[in-house]
Amino acid sequence: MSARHSLRLATLAASLLFAVGVHADTVLLNASYDVARDLYKDFNPAFQKAWQAKTGEKVEIKQSHGGSSKQVRAVADGLEADVVTMNQATDVDFLADKGLVAKDYHKKFPTNASPYTSTMVFIVRKGNPKAIKDWSDLIKSGVQVIVPHPKNTGNGRYTYLAAWGYALKQPGGNDKSAQDFVGKLLKNAPLFGTGGRDATTTFMQRRLGDVLVTFESEAELIAKEFGRGDFEVVYPSVSILTEFPVAVVDKVVDKKGTRKQAQAYLEYLWSKEGQEIIAENYLRPRDAEVLKKHAAQFPAIKTFTVDETFGGWGKAFKAHFVDGGSFDQIYSVK
Amino acid sequence: MSRSPSRSVLPGFGLSLGYTLVYLSLLVLIPLAGLLVKSASLSLADIWAIATGPRALASFRVTFGASFAAACINAFFGLIVAWVLVRYDFWGKRFIDALVDLPFALPTAVAGITLATLYAETGVIGEWFAKAGVKIAYTPLGIVVALTFIGLPFVVRTLQPVLEDIEPEVEEAAASLGASRWQTFRRVLFPAIFPALLTGFTLAFSRAVGEYGSVIFIAGNMPLISEITPLLIISKLEQYDFVGATALASVMLVISFVMLLAINVLQWWASNRHRSGTAKAAPQGGAQ
């Protein structure tokens, strides 16, 4: 039958096309957090070019984005990601506990395996009508603070720890005074966003609240989305340094034989070009030179790390965000 | 049904029952059993502690309370919508009929974000309520709004065919025998549609209990005030507490199942009661 004949031809043609279309020697999968989309859209082609120039090999990079803990659960359940690029150490720690990445993953790359940093800043309405300058202004009565859920979202957890750390650093500050302070701040929150972007939408589009606490890198995205004339960025006296750990997933690269490429891919984040792309995406580069070049965009701000102030993410998590931790206590003492 | 299957007119009972059981097992029972097995690594005391924590209890109240309220609203207004769509012909009826299904087709997150924008104090609808001093978005009321939205089609779609089956002549007969409009509705129409209404209510309710996507954007997610149980389950997953999450999910499942069973019994009783007037004398077949 001619029909069958043409069907066979079509199948052949399709498979040929497919074979031509997928012409990469190696395919890497990068499992990443939600808002890293734009960064890797810029970074991946740069790496591909550099890698091909160096080795002659074509690498294809696939991205998978989602809530960071959802992503690591997927990797733990068998999503074959060669590398993970996350926004909280806890997520990579989870994979380390499962034996998927090295226990000392943060030593495998420079600067604590975090190729860039950011910090928590305030977004206020144009003209700063409530005169918000520092964390202490967020607990005043009549100030509405918009934050994502402090217990369930990375963005919210950083905000929580930043406020806690600020209170600790006040004269006579201790855990009790810090808990009081954070409790007062959360009382000024009319709602908890489901994530960073949801909080942004609530603040900018629905015009709720007087101040939004979010990553410094979000401010620029807000400007792109909603225009510059509508808000101001306020840098508090001190804030938390947010790190974004990356790791090679040993189990996957050993199985696929992609260790060399995966390692090079992550290392390239620390290259001059990688750091430049990072700065262009409003994340603070680790490279001093690149940082200096973009100094206008990254005002100096005093920061503390989770490791210094809380003894690492593991400890911070247990103290504050597990059931019965300090967050739950704030809400059980009514 | 009061018929015993051995005397059923239709052949193939054994085969179809077997098929039904296999199908239900694969799709429903095995996954749910897996859930229970996973939470079985906890002792009953642990599960009890998880389920009776202040935030968990508050979330049960919010979830089941808001779902119940939304299902009640849907039962009432869904009945009116179904009635209008079945009994009257008007311009644009097909369009409105298609609109009813929209909450089914819309991704829940889209529904949630849209509703939150509309009902926020700055939103098109929310600002009118705000003037009256009523906040909707980011309060439990917002949760009811979202759950009402996603539950509406259930009631309308279960009622429509039943209403179509009731001939207008029945009402005319009632009227000619001297019944008032209200009596006709209460004595003639309502008993006939009540089982279907209950089914629609049940579907809307159980769908609402498990709803997550459309709710979290409008709920506000405040602990002890507007956190729904599915959010607490997600929260446990975010802490890598899989066992705690499944335990909470199992508790939710058991509560839902008991409620559905109770509603089903009520339904069975209602349809029997309705039928008993007309079909009481159906011969009982089968050897006991």
XYZ file of C-alpha atoms in Angstrom, chain A residues 7-170:
164
model
C 4.082 6.416 6.502
C 7.345 4.509 6.615
C 9.046 7.264 4.684
C 7.685 9.847 7.052
C 8.919 7.894 10.049
C 12.333 7.598 8.492
C 12.437 11.284 7.701
C 11.343 12.162 11.203
C 13.976 10.007 12.811
C 16.620 11.449 10.543
C 15.542 14.969 11.438
C 15.569 14.075 15.091
C 19.050 12.637 14.822
C 20.287 15.785 13.127
C 18.508 18.054 15.612
C 20.083 16.462 18.668
C 23.668 16.829 17.680
C 25.328 17.456 21.035
C 28.048 15.131 22.242
C 27.045 15.516 25.854
C 23.862 16.624 27.556
C 23.984 18.163 31.017
C 20.939 18.753 33.191
C 21.049 21.628 35.654
C 18.404 21.409 38.393
C 17.994 24.887 39.748
C 15.736 27.103 41.841
C 12.878 29.081 40.366
C 14.227 32.537 39.712
C 17.612 31.451 38.338
C 15.988 31.077 34.925
C 17.254 34.356 33.497
C 20.769 33.863 34.802
C 21.270 30.463 33.172
C 19.608 31.595 29.970
C 22.568 33.966 29.616
C 25.222 31.759 31.163
C 24.642 28.478 29.310
C 25.430 29.716 25.768
C 28.585 31.414 27.109
C 29.796 28.168 28.629
C 28.913 26.175 25.525
C 31.007 28.510 23.397
C 33.934 28.447 25.787
C 33.830 24.667 26.161
C 33.677 24.089 22.441
C 36.592 26.440 21.874
C 38.598 24.591 24.479
C 37.775 20.955 23.712
C 35.883 20.947 20.433
C 33.000 19.197 22.173
C 29.404 20.380 21.835
C 27.570 20.339 25.136
C 23.846 20.727 25.389
C 22.518 22.075 28.663
C 18.997 21.427 29.810
C 17.476 23.428 32.645
C 14.942 22.348 35.200
C 13.545 25.045 37.466
C 11.183 24.884 40.409
C 10.945 25.558 44.113
C 14.385 24.609 45.396
C 13.301 21.950 47.858
C 10.966 20.454 45.251
C 13.946 20.268 42.932
C 16.203 18.430 45.359
C 13.398 16.029 46.193
C 13.114 15.285 42.483
C 16.871 14.722 42.256
C 16.753 12.468 45.320
C 13.899 10.540 43.693
C 15.894 9.954 40.521
C 15.797 13.087 38.354
C 19.146 12.689 36.569
C 20.581 16.147 37.116
C 24.343 16.415 36.619
C 24.548 19.584 38.662
C 22.375 21.371 41.197
C 22.445 25.151 41.581
C 20.427 26.148 44.620
C 19.575 29.111 46.804
C 19.954 27.506 50.222
C 22.601 25.251 51.672
C 19.902 23.118 53.310
C 18.809 21.849 49.916
C 22.277 20.670 48.915
C 22.838 19.321 52.447
C 19.812 17.135 51.935
C 21.396 15.613 48.824
C 24.687 15.211 50.692
C 22.876 13.283 53.422
C 21.424 11.023 50.759
C 24.911 10.384 49.381
C 24.196 11.977 46.015
C 26.682 14.821 46.380
C 29.948 14.998 48.311
C 29.646 15.593 52.052
C 32.162 18.443 51.723
C 30.555 19.905 48.611
C 31.170 23.475 49.786
C 34.920 22.801 49.648
C 34.844 21.491 46.083
C 34.616 24.977 44.626
C 35.955 28.393 45.668
C 34.096 30.777 47.994
C 32.060 28.186 49.844
C 30.837 26.721 46.518
C 28.669 29.803 46.098
C 29.629 31.629 42.887
C 27.630 34.715 43.780
C 25.819 36.246 46.731
C 22.943 38.592 47.336
C 21.412 40.229 50.368
C 18.001 41.166 51.718
C 16.899 44.757 51.102
C 13.726 46.806 51.499
C 11.538 47.986 48.652
C 9.408 50.980 49.676
C 6.900 53.211 47.903
C 8.153 56.242 45.970
C 9.317 58.977 48.335
C 9.514 56.506 51.233
C 6.400 57.971 52.934
C 6.876 55.872 56.067
C 10.558 56.904 56.365
C 11.827 53.344 56.534
C 15.581 53.181 56.963
C 16.369 50.087 58.984
C 14.969 46.862 60.429
C 13.814 48.698 63.563
C 11.372 50.707 61.421
C 9.615 47.515 60.344
C 8.193 46.840 63.805
C 6.590 50.280 64.202
C 2.849 50.237 64.435
C 1.112 51.227 61.250
C 3.840 49.812 59.009
C 2.733 46.891 56.875
C 5.478 44.471 55.890
C 5.127 42.086 52.945
C 7.231 38.910 53.146
C 6.959 35.413 51.721
C 6.136 32.628 54.170
C 9.104 32.556 56.595
C 8.769 28.863 57.239
C 8.194 27.457 53.757
C 10.162 29.648 51.346
C 13.875 30.324 50.962
C 13.249 34.021 50.504
C 11.121 34.177 53.663
C 13.647 32.221 55.713
C 16.425 34.629 54.781
C 14.238 37.563 55.783
C 13.503 35.913 59.106
C 17.172 35.202 59.817
C 18.193 38.685 58.675
C 15.799 40.312 61.142
C 16.881 37.906 63.875
C 20.548 38.635 63.219
C 19.912 42.385 63.291
C 18.223 42.078 66.693
C 21.096 39.961 68.041
C 23.539 42.685 67.040
C 21.700 45.401 68.991
